[in-house]
PDB file of C-alpha atoms in Angstrom:
ATOM      1  CA  ALA A   1     121.219  97.901  -8.548  1.00 63.00           C
ATOM      2  CA  GLN A   2     124.614  96.758  -7.022  1.00 68.00           C
ATOM      3  CA  SER A   3     127.435  96.267  -9.523  1.00 84.00           C
ATOM      4  CA  VAL A   4     130.959  94.151  -8.238  1.00 89.00           C
ATOM      5  CA  SER A   5     133.962  93.768 -10.719  1.00 91.00           C
ATOM      6  CA  GLN A   6     137.246  91.953 -10.502  1.00 92.00           C
ATOM      7  CA  HIS A   7     139.347  94.206 -11.782  1.00 86.00           C
ATOM      8  CA  ASN A   8     141.974  91.468 -13.298  1.00 85.00           C
ATOM      9  CA  HIS A   9     140.731  88.599 -15.250  1.00 87.00           C
ATOM     10  CA  HIS A  10     144.067  86.434 -15.063  1.00 91.00           C
ATOM     11  CA  VAL A  11     146.660  86.341 -13.071  1.00 96.00           C
ATOM     12  CA  ILE A  12     149.871  83.744 -12.540  1.00 97.00           C
ATOM     13  CA  LEU A  13     152.634  84.182 -10.080  1.00 97.00           C
ATOM     14  CA  SER A  14     155.266  81.070  -8.733  1.00 97.00           C
ATOM     15  CA  GLU A  15     155.602  80.457  -5.296  1.00 97.00           C
ATOM     16  CA  ALA A  16     155.915  82.188  -2.368  1.00 97.00           C
ATOM     17  CA  ALA A  17     154.940  85.447  -4.761  1.00 97.00           C
ATOM     18  CA  SER A  18     152.268  87.796  -2.499  1.00 98.00           C
ATOM     19  CA  LEU A  19     148.666  87.444  -4.798  1.00 97.00           C
ATOM     20  CA  GLU A  20     146.438  90.467  -3.749  1.00 97.00           C
ATOM     21  CA  LEU A  21     143.234  90.361  -6.157  1.00 97.00           C
ATOM     22  CA  GLY A  22     141.494  93.921  -6.913  1.00 96.00           C
ATOM     23  CA  CYS A  23     137.308  94.530  -6.209  1.00 96.00           C
ATOM     24  CA  ASN A  24     135.375  97.311  -6.188  1.00 96.00           C
ATOM     25  CA  TYR A  25     131.880  98.201  -5.596  1.00 93.00           C
ATOM     26  CA  SER A  26     129.285 100.425  -6.153  1.00 90.00           C
ATOM     27  CA  TYR A  27     127.204 100.897  -3.376  1.00 84.00           C
ATOM     28  CA  GLY A  28     126.544 104.082  -1.436  1.00 79.00           C
ATOM     29  CA  GLY A  29     125.248 102.200   1.361  1.00 84.00           C
ATOM     30  CA  THR A  30     126.020  99.222   3.853  1.00 87.00           C
ATOM     31  CA  VAL A  31     127.406  96.295   2.432  1.00 89.00           C
ATOM     32  CA  ASN A  32     128.313  92.403   3.804  1.00 89.00           C
ATOM     33  CA  LEU A  33     131.563  91.460   1.193  1.00 92.00           C
ATOM     34  CA  PHE A  34     132.511  87.905   0.907  1.00 92.00           C
ATOM     35  CA  TRP A  35     135.507  86.488  -1.104  1.00 95.00           C
ATOM     36  CA  TYR A  36     134.618  82.328  -2.050  1.00 92.00           C
ATOM     37  CA  VAL A  37     137.172  80.421  -3.824  1.00 92.00           C
ATOM     38  CA  GLN A  38     136.975  78.169  -6.004  1.00 87.00           C
ATOM     39  CA  TYR A  39     138.659  75.172  -6.278  1.00 88.00           C
ATOM     40  CA  PRO A  40     139.148  73.398  -9.909  1.00 82.00           C
ATOM     41  CA  GLY A  41     136.583  70.767  -9.810  1.00 72.00           C
ATOM     42  CA  GLN A  42     135.462  71.854  -7.308  1.00 76.00           C
ATOM     43  CA  HIS A  43     132.123  73.972  -5.870  1.00 73.00           C
ATOM     44  CA  LEU A  44     132.493  77.372  -3.801  1.00 82.00           C
ATOM     45  CA  GLN A  45     133.652  78.064  -0.376  1.00 86.00           C
ATOM     46  CA  LEU A  46     133.548  80.979   1.742  1.00 87.00           C
ATOM     47  CA  LEU A  47     137.148  81.849   2.278  1.00 93.00           C
ATOM     48  CA  LEU A  48     136.248  85.463   4.220  1.00 93.00           C
ATOM     49  CA  LYS A  49     134.047  87.707   5.384  1.00 90.00           C
ATOM     50  CA  TYR A  50     133.236  90.782   6.581  1.00 93.00           C
ATOM     51  CA  PHE A  51     129.722  92.378   8.125  1.00 89.00           C
ATOM     52  CA  SER A  52     130.827  95.594  10.387  1.00 89.00           C
ATOM     53  CA  GLY A  53     134.257  95.917  12.773  1.00 93.00           C
ATOM     54  CA  ASP A  54     137.632  95.885  11.900  1.00 95.00           C
ATOM     55  CA  PRO A  55     138.333  96.337   8.118  1.00 96.00           C
ATOM     56  CA  LEU A  56     140.624  93.893   7.852  1.00 97.00           C
ATOM     57  CA  VAL A  57     139.216  90.282   8.504  1.00 96.00           C
ATOM     58  CA  LYS A  58     141.224  87.485   7.822  1.00 96.00           C
ATOM     59  CA  GLY A  59     140.182  83.760   6.528  1.00 94.00           C
ATOM     60  CA  ILE A  60     141.453  80.360   5.490  1.00 92.00           C
ATOM     61  CA  LYS A  61     144.392  79.293   4.844  1.00 94.00           C
ATOM     62  CA  GLY A  62     146.271  82.448   5.189  1.00 96.00           C
ATOM     63  CA  PHE A  63     143.910  84.927   2.824  1.00 97.00           C
ATOM     64  CA  GLU A  64     143.167  88.340   4.635  1.00 97.00           C
ATOM     65  CA  ALA A  65     141.058  91.107   2.866  1.00 98.00           C
ATOM     66  CA  GLU A  66     140.535  95.180   3.873  1.00 97.00           C
ATOM     67  CA  PHE A  67     137.197  96.425   3.285  1.00 96.00           C
ATOM     68  CA  ILE A  68     138.066 100.604   2.471  1.00 96.00           C
ATOM     69  CA  LYS A  69     134.883 102.484   2.397  1.00 93.00           C
ATOM     70  CA  SER A  70     136.455 105.151   0.707  1.00 94.00           C
ATOM     71  CA  LYS A  71     137.503 103.337  -2.315  1.00 95.00           C
ATOM     72  CA  PHE A  72     134.065 100.758  -2.067  1.00 95.00           C
ATOM     73  CA  SER A  73     136.463  98.013  -2.821  1.00 96.00           C
ATOM     74  CA  PHE A  74     137.680  95.123  -0.881  1.00 97.00           C
ATOM     75  CA  ASN A  75     141.089  93.636  -1.640  1.00 97.00           C
ATOM     76  CA  LEU A  76     142.184  90.048  -1.109  1.00 98.00           C
ATOM     77  CA  ARG A  77     145.761  89.099   0.416  1.00 98.00           C
ATOM     78  CA  LYS A  78     147.599  87.167   0.963  1.00 98.00           C
ATOM     79  CA  PRO A  79     151.643  86.869   1.711  1.00 97.00           C
ATOM     80  CA  SER A  80     153.342  83.508   0.112  1.00 97.00           C
ATOM     81  CA  VAL A  81     151.262  81.942  -2.306  1.00 98.00           C
ATOM     82  CA  GLN A  82     151.612  77.516  -2.658  1.00 97.00           C
ATOM     83  CA  TRP A  83     150.448  75.987  -5.536  1.00 96.00           C
ATOM     84  CA  SER A  84     147.222  74.230  -4.266  1.00 96.00           C
ATOM     85  CA  ASP A  85     145.758  78.251  -4.326  1.00 97.00           C
ATOM     86  CA  THR A  86     145.648  77.656  -8.087  1.00 97.00           C
ATOM     87  CA  ALA A  87     141.117  77.685  -8.666  1.00 95.00           C
ATOM     88  CA  GLU A  88     139.171  80.696  -9.376  1.00 91.00           C
ATOM     89  CA  TYR A  89     138.116  83.162  -7.237  1.00 94.00           C
ATOM     90  CA  PHE A  90     134.894  85.736  -6.849  1.00 92.00           C
ATOM     91  CA  CYS A  91     134.213  89.012  -4.297  1.00 94.00           C
ATOM     92  CA  ALA A  92     130.189  89.093  -4.153  1.00 91.00           C
ATOM     93  CA  VAL A  93     128.734  91.909  -2.793  1.00 90.00           C
ATOM     94  CA  ASN A  94     124.817  91.873   0.071  1.00 84.00           C
ATOM     95  CA  ALA A  95     123.748  95.173  -0.521  1.00 80.00           C
ATOM     96  CA  GLY A  96     122.198  95.934   2.449  1.00 68.00           C
ATOM     97  CA  ASN A  97     118.723  97.244   0.314  1.00 64.00           C
ATOM     98  CA  ALA A  98     119.276  93.924  -1.961  1.00 61.00           C
ATOM     99  CA  GLY A  99     117.804  91.310   1.024  1.00 63.00           C
ATOM    100  CA  ASN A 100     120.068  88.131   0.973  1.00 62.00           C
ATOM    101  CA  MET A 101     120.947  88.829  -2.739  1.00 72.00           C
ATOM    102  CA  LEU A 102     124.512  87.702  -3.289  1.00 79.00           C
ATOM    103  CA  THR A 103     125.851  89.896  -6.168  1.00 83.00           C
ATOM    104  CA  PHE A 104     129.403  88.676  -7.547  1.00 86.00           C
ATOM    105  CA  GLY A 105     132.034  90.033  -9.311  1.00 87.00           C
ATOM    106  CA  GLY A 106     133.555  88.469 -12.226  1.00 83.00           C
ATOM    107  CA  GLY A 107     136.183  86.443 -10.826  1.00 88.00           C
ATOM    108  CA  THR A 108     140.299  85.915 -11.819  1.00 92.00           C
ATOM    109  CA  ARG A 109     141.411  83.029 -12.331  1.00 91.00           C
ATOM    110  CA  LEU A 110     145.110  82.406 -10.492  1.00 96.00           C
ATOM    111  CA  MET A 111     147.201  80.312 -10.946  1.00 96.00           C
ATOM    112  CA  VAL A 112     150.307  79.380  -9.373  1.00 97.00           C
ATOM    113  CA  LYS A 113     152.915  77.688 -10.278  1.00 96.00           C
ATOM    114  CA  PRO A 114     155.423  75.524  -8.731  1.00 89.00           C
TER     115      PRO A 114
ATOM    116  CA  GLY B   1     129.108  74.245   8.820  1.00 68.00           C
ATOM    117  CA  ALA B   2     125.811  74.732   7.226  1.00 74.00           C
ATOM    118  CA  VAL B   3     125.143  71.600   4.109  1.00 85.00           C
ATOM    119  CA  VAL B   4     123.376  72.114   0.645  1.00 89.00           C
ATOM    120  CA  SER B   5     122.863  69.508  -0.925  1.00 92.00           C
ATOM    121  CA  GLN B   6     121.930  69.740  -5.185  1.00 94.00           C
ATOM    122  CA  HIS B   7     121.828  66.697  -7.164  1.00 95.00           C
ATOM    123  CA  PRO B   8     122.162  66.019  -9.800  1.00 95.00           C
ATOM    124  CA  SER B   9     125.663  66.517 -10.348  1.00 91.00           C
ATOM    125  CA  ARG B  10     125.817  66.144 -14.280  1.00 93.00           C
ATOM    126  CA  VAL B  11     123.083  65.342 -16.170  1.00 96.00           C
ATOM    127  CA  ILE B  12     123.110  65.004 -20.262  1.00 97.00           C
ATOM    128  CA  CYS B  13     120.057  65.002 -22.382  1.00 96.00           C
ATOM    129  CA  LYS B  14     118.454  65.086 -25.269  1.00 97.00           C
ATOM    130  CA  SER B  15     117.670  68.651 -27.040  1.00 97.00           C
ATOM    131  CA  GLY B  16     113.408  69.405 -26.134  1.00 97.00           C
ATOM    132  CA  THR B  17     113.409  67.131 -23.134  1.00 97.00           C
ATOM    133  CA  SER B  18     113.343  68.840 -19.501  1.00 97.00           C
ATOM    134  CA  VAL B  19     115.001  68.472 -17.329  1.00 98.00           C
ATOM    135  CA  LYS B  20     114.893  68.714 -12.685  1.00 98.00           C
ATOM    136  CA  ILE B  21     117.535  69.784 -10.272  1.00 98.00           C
ATOM    137  CA  GLU B  22     116.780  70.154  -6.347  1.00 97.00           C
ATOM    138  CA  CYS B  23     118.262  71.863  -4.034  1.00 96.00           C
ATOM    139  CA  ARG B  24     117.995  70.700  -0.399  1.00 95.00           C
ATOM    140  CA  SER B  25     119.091  72.172   2.890  1.00 93.00           C
ATOM    141  CA  LEU B  26     120.508  69.291   5.337  1.00 91.00           C
ATOM    142  CA  ASP B  27     120.700  71.497   8.600  1.00 87.00           C
ATOM    143  CA  PHE B  28     118.822  74.329   8.377  1.00 89.00           C
ATOM    144  CA  GLN B  29     115.558  75.952   7.017  1.00 91.00           C
ATOM    145  CA  ALA B  30     115.515  77.647   4.578  1.00 89.00           C
ATOM    146  CA  THR B  31     112.923  80.294   2.779  1.00 86.00           C
ATOM    147  CA  THR B  32     114.503  81.187   0.593  1.00 88.00           C
ATOM    148  CA  MET B  33     117.104  79.823  -1.453  1.00 92.00           C
ATOM    149  CA  PHE B  34     118.846  81.083  -5.219  1.00 91.00           C
ATOM    150  CA  TRP B  35     119.481  79.964  -8.313  1.00 94.00           C
ATOM    151  CA  TYR B  36     123.025  80.856 -10.608  1.00 92.00           C
ATOM    152  CA  ARG B  37     124.088  80.058 -13.836  1.00 92.00           C
ATOM    153  CA  GLN B  38     127.622  80.161 -14.464  1.00 83.00           C
ATOM    154  CA  PHE B  39     129.310  80.315 -17.909  1.00 74.00           C
ATOM    155  CA  PRO B  40     131.704  79.555 -19.737  1.00 67.00           C
ATOM    156  CA  LYS B  41     136.066  82.016 -18.376  1.00 59.00           C
ATOM    157  CA  LYS B  42     133.263  83.307 -16.129  1.00 63.00           C
ATOM    158  CA  SER B  43     131.217  84.634 -12.829  1.00 70.00           C
ATOM    159  CA  LEU B  44     127.974  83.877 -11.523  1.00 79.00           C
ATOM    160  CA  MET B  45     125.441  85.476 -12.555  1.00 84.00           C
ATOM    161  CA  LEU B  46     121.954  85.488 -10.431  1.00 86.00           C
ATOM    162  CA  MET B  47     118.906  83.694 -12.368  1.00 92.00           C
ATOM    163  CA  ALA B  48     116.191  83.952 -10.088  1.00 92.00           C
ATOM    164  CA  THR B  49     115.265  83.579  -5.359  1.00 90.00           C
ATOM    165  CA  SER B  50     113.361  81.352  -4.938  1.00 89.00           C
ATOM    166  CA  ASN B  51     110.929  81.944  -1.993  1.00 86.00           C
ATOM    167  CA  GLU B  52     109.246  78.782   0.447  1.00 87.00           C
ATOM    168  CA  GLY B  53     105.533  78.645  -0.795  1.00 86.00           C
ATOM    169  CA  SER B  54     105.087  82.150  -3.415  1.00 87.00           C
ATOM    170  CA  LYS B  55     106.427  82.138  -7.113  1.00 89.00           C
ATOM    171  CA  ALA B  56     110.526  83.085  -7.710  1.00 92.00           C
ATOM    172  CA  THR B  57     111.708  86.360  -8.639  1.00 90.00           C
ATOM    173  CA  TYR B  58     113.312  86.049 -11.323  1.00 93.00           C
ATOM    174  CA  GLU B  59     116.817  88.417 -12.280  1.00 89.00           C
ATOM    175  CA  GLN B  60     115.608  90.194 -15.781  1.00 87.00           C
ATOM    176  CA  GLY B  61     116.248  88.550 -19.419  1.00 90.00           C
ATOM    177  CA  VAL B  62     115.540  85.148 -17.339  1.00 93.00           C
ATOM    178  CA  GLU B  63     113.045  83.359 -19.064  1.00 94.00           C
ATOM    179  CA  LYS B  64     110.055  81.876 -16.863  1.00 94.00           C
ATOM    180  CA  ASP B  65     108.843  79.560 -18.690  1.00 95.00           C
ATOM    181  CA  LYS B  66     111.845  77.730 -19.616  1.00 96.00           C
ATOM    182  CA  PHE B  67     113.929  77.695 -15.809  1.00 97.00           C
ATOM    183  CA  LEU B  68     110.709  77.083 -13.383  1.00 96.00           C
ATOM    184  CA  ILE B  69     111.475  77.159  -9.420  1.00 95.00           C
ATOM    185  CA  ASN B  70     109.081  75.565  -7.018  1.00 92.00           C
ATOM    186  CA  HIS B  71     110.339  76.092  -3.287  1.00 91.00           C
ATOM    187  CA  ALA B  72     107.275  74.115  -1.526  1.00 84.00           C
ATOM    188  CA  SER B  73     109.351  73.042   1.159  1.00 91.00           C
ATOM    189  CA  LEU B  74     112.240  74.868   3.877  1.00 91.00           C
ATOM    190  CA  THR B  75     115.121  72.833   2.895  1.00 93.00           C
ATOM    191  CA  LEU B  76     113.911  71.437  -0.552  1.00 94.00           C
ATOM    192  CA  SER B  77     114.146  74.093  -3.831  1.00 95.00           C
ATOM    193  CA  THR B  78     114.621  72.035  -7.537  1.00 96.00           C
ATOM    194  CA  LEU B  79     114.699  74.261 -10.972  1.00 97.00           C
ATOM    195  CA  THR B  80     113.450  72.073 -14.215  1.00 97.00           C
ATOM    196  CA  VAL B  81     115.296  73.756 -17.852  1.00 97.00           C
ATOM    197  CA  THR B  82     112.051  73.074 -19.938  1.00 97.00           C
ATOM    198  CA  SER B  83     112.239  71.901 -23.831  1.00 97.00           C
ATOM    199  CA  ALA B  84     116.149  72.285 -23.307  1.00 97.00           C
ATOM    200  CA  HIS B  85     118.365  73.787 -25.961  1.00 96.00           C
ATOM    201  CA  PRO B  86     122.590  73.257 -26.478  1.00 95.00           C
ATOM    202  CA  GLU B  87     122.409  76.629 -25.227  1.00 94.00           C
ATOM    203  CA  ASP B  88     120.802  75.779 -22.312  1.00 95.00           C
ATOM    204  CA  SER B  89     123.357  73.797 -21.285  1.00 94.00           C
ATOM    205  CA  SER B  90     125.762  75.476 -18.533  1.00 92.00           C
ATOM    206  CA  PHE B  91     126.834  74.627 -14.991  1.00 90.00           C
ATOM    207  CA  TYR B  92     124.212  75.833 -12.527  1.00 94.00           C
ATOM    208  CA  ILE B  93     124.462  76.455  -8.860  1.00 92.00           C
ATOM    209  CA  CYS B  94     121.953  76.684  -5.823  1.00 93.00           C
ATOM    210  CA  SER B  95     122.780  78.332  -2.823  1.00 91.00           C
ATOM    211  CA  ALA B  96     121.658  78.835   0.352  1.00 88.00           C
ATOM    212  CA  ARG B  97     121.512  81.183   3.678  1.00 80.00           C
ATOM    213  CA  ASP B  98     122.184  79.821   6.770  1.00 78.00           C
ATOM    214  CA  PRO B  99     121.180  81.861   9.473  1.00 75.00           C
ATOM    215  CA  ARG B 100     124.464  80.561  11.976  1.00 75.00           C
ATOM    216  CA  TYR B 101     126.539  80.818   8.940  1.00 73.00           C
ATOM    217  CA  GLY B 102     126.194  82.409   6.071  1.00 75.00           C
ATOM    218  CA  TYR B 103     125.682  81.448   2.479  1.00 78.00           C
ATOM    219  CA  THR B 104     126.307  77.757   1.706  1.00 83.00           C
ATOM    220  CA  PHE B 105     126.780  76.810  -1.559  1.00 87.00           C
ATOM    221  CA  GLY B 106     125.488  73.459  -3.466  1.00 89.00           C
ATOM    222  CA  SER B 107     128.497  71.083  -5.584  1.00 84.00           C
ATOM    223  CA  GLY B 108     127.139  72.364  -8.731  1.00 89.00           C
ATOM    224  CA  THR B 109     124.985  70.790 -11.971  1.00 92.00           C
ATOM    225  CA  ARG B 110     126.992  70.571 -15.322  1.00 91.00           C
ATOM    226  CA  LEU B 111     123.793  70.389 -17.786  1.00 95.00           C
ATOM    227  CA  THR B 112     124.703  69.327 -20.797  1.00 95.00           C
ATOM    228  CA  VAL B 113     121.714  69.061 -23.796  1.00 96.00           C
ATOM    229  CA  VAL B 114     122.743  67.533 -26.555  1.00 96.00           C
TER     230      VAL B 114
END
């Protein structure tokens, strides 16, 4: 079965700092990769996704992620964070043999100080 | 985009009673829906996959008799927490995959068992 690891559980940054959240998965076949964000008191929202093609994908609100197949990674980045980016971020994987099932990473709680 | 409506958003029940949570796909048909449970400071854990017209598929460690899932139509799946206990208090989220827009999540249900 596939698993997803997010290495940073809590991240605290000042506004304008750059962000990179790590995500690694354990499945050697075809994968679809996602990053979701959960703002305080709100439901999960899709930030970006990768299915195929250009491994550098751009999402909403200035986020991007790079799929590096050799490293089984899909790290999330943002050049300059804002206070409004304070939220919890989840990496998720749909492996080719898992039907429609998503496996989530443990989540990273980001706090951006104004 | 696709919309998944989850109801109720919050429920408080007495220990020993049952609670039903509804998950509806509003503008698409979902033959498969997913139920997740989010523990405090932890990620979403898949509880079960709800299949329209057939039995749900439960993940290891999830009690089938406690968490009853019914997917009677292409737009509605229900999760019933039977004989609820305080340890069942949690945040439950449903999800469905729209072929046009991908995964969409309900807004979640916070269950508190007193």
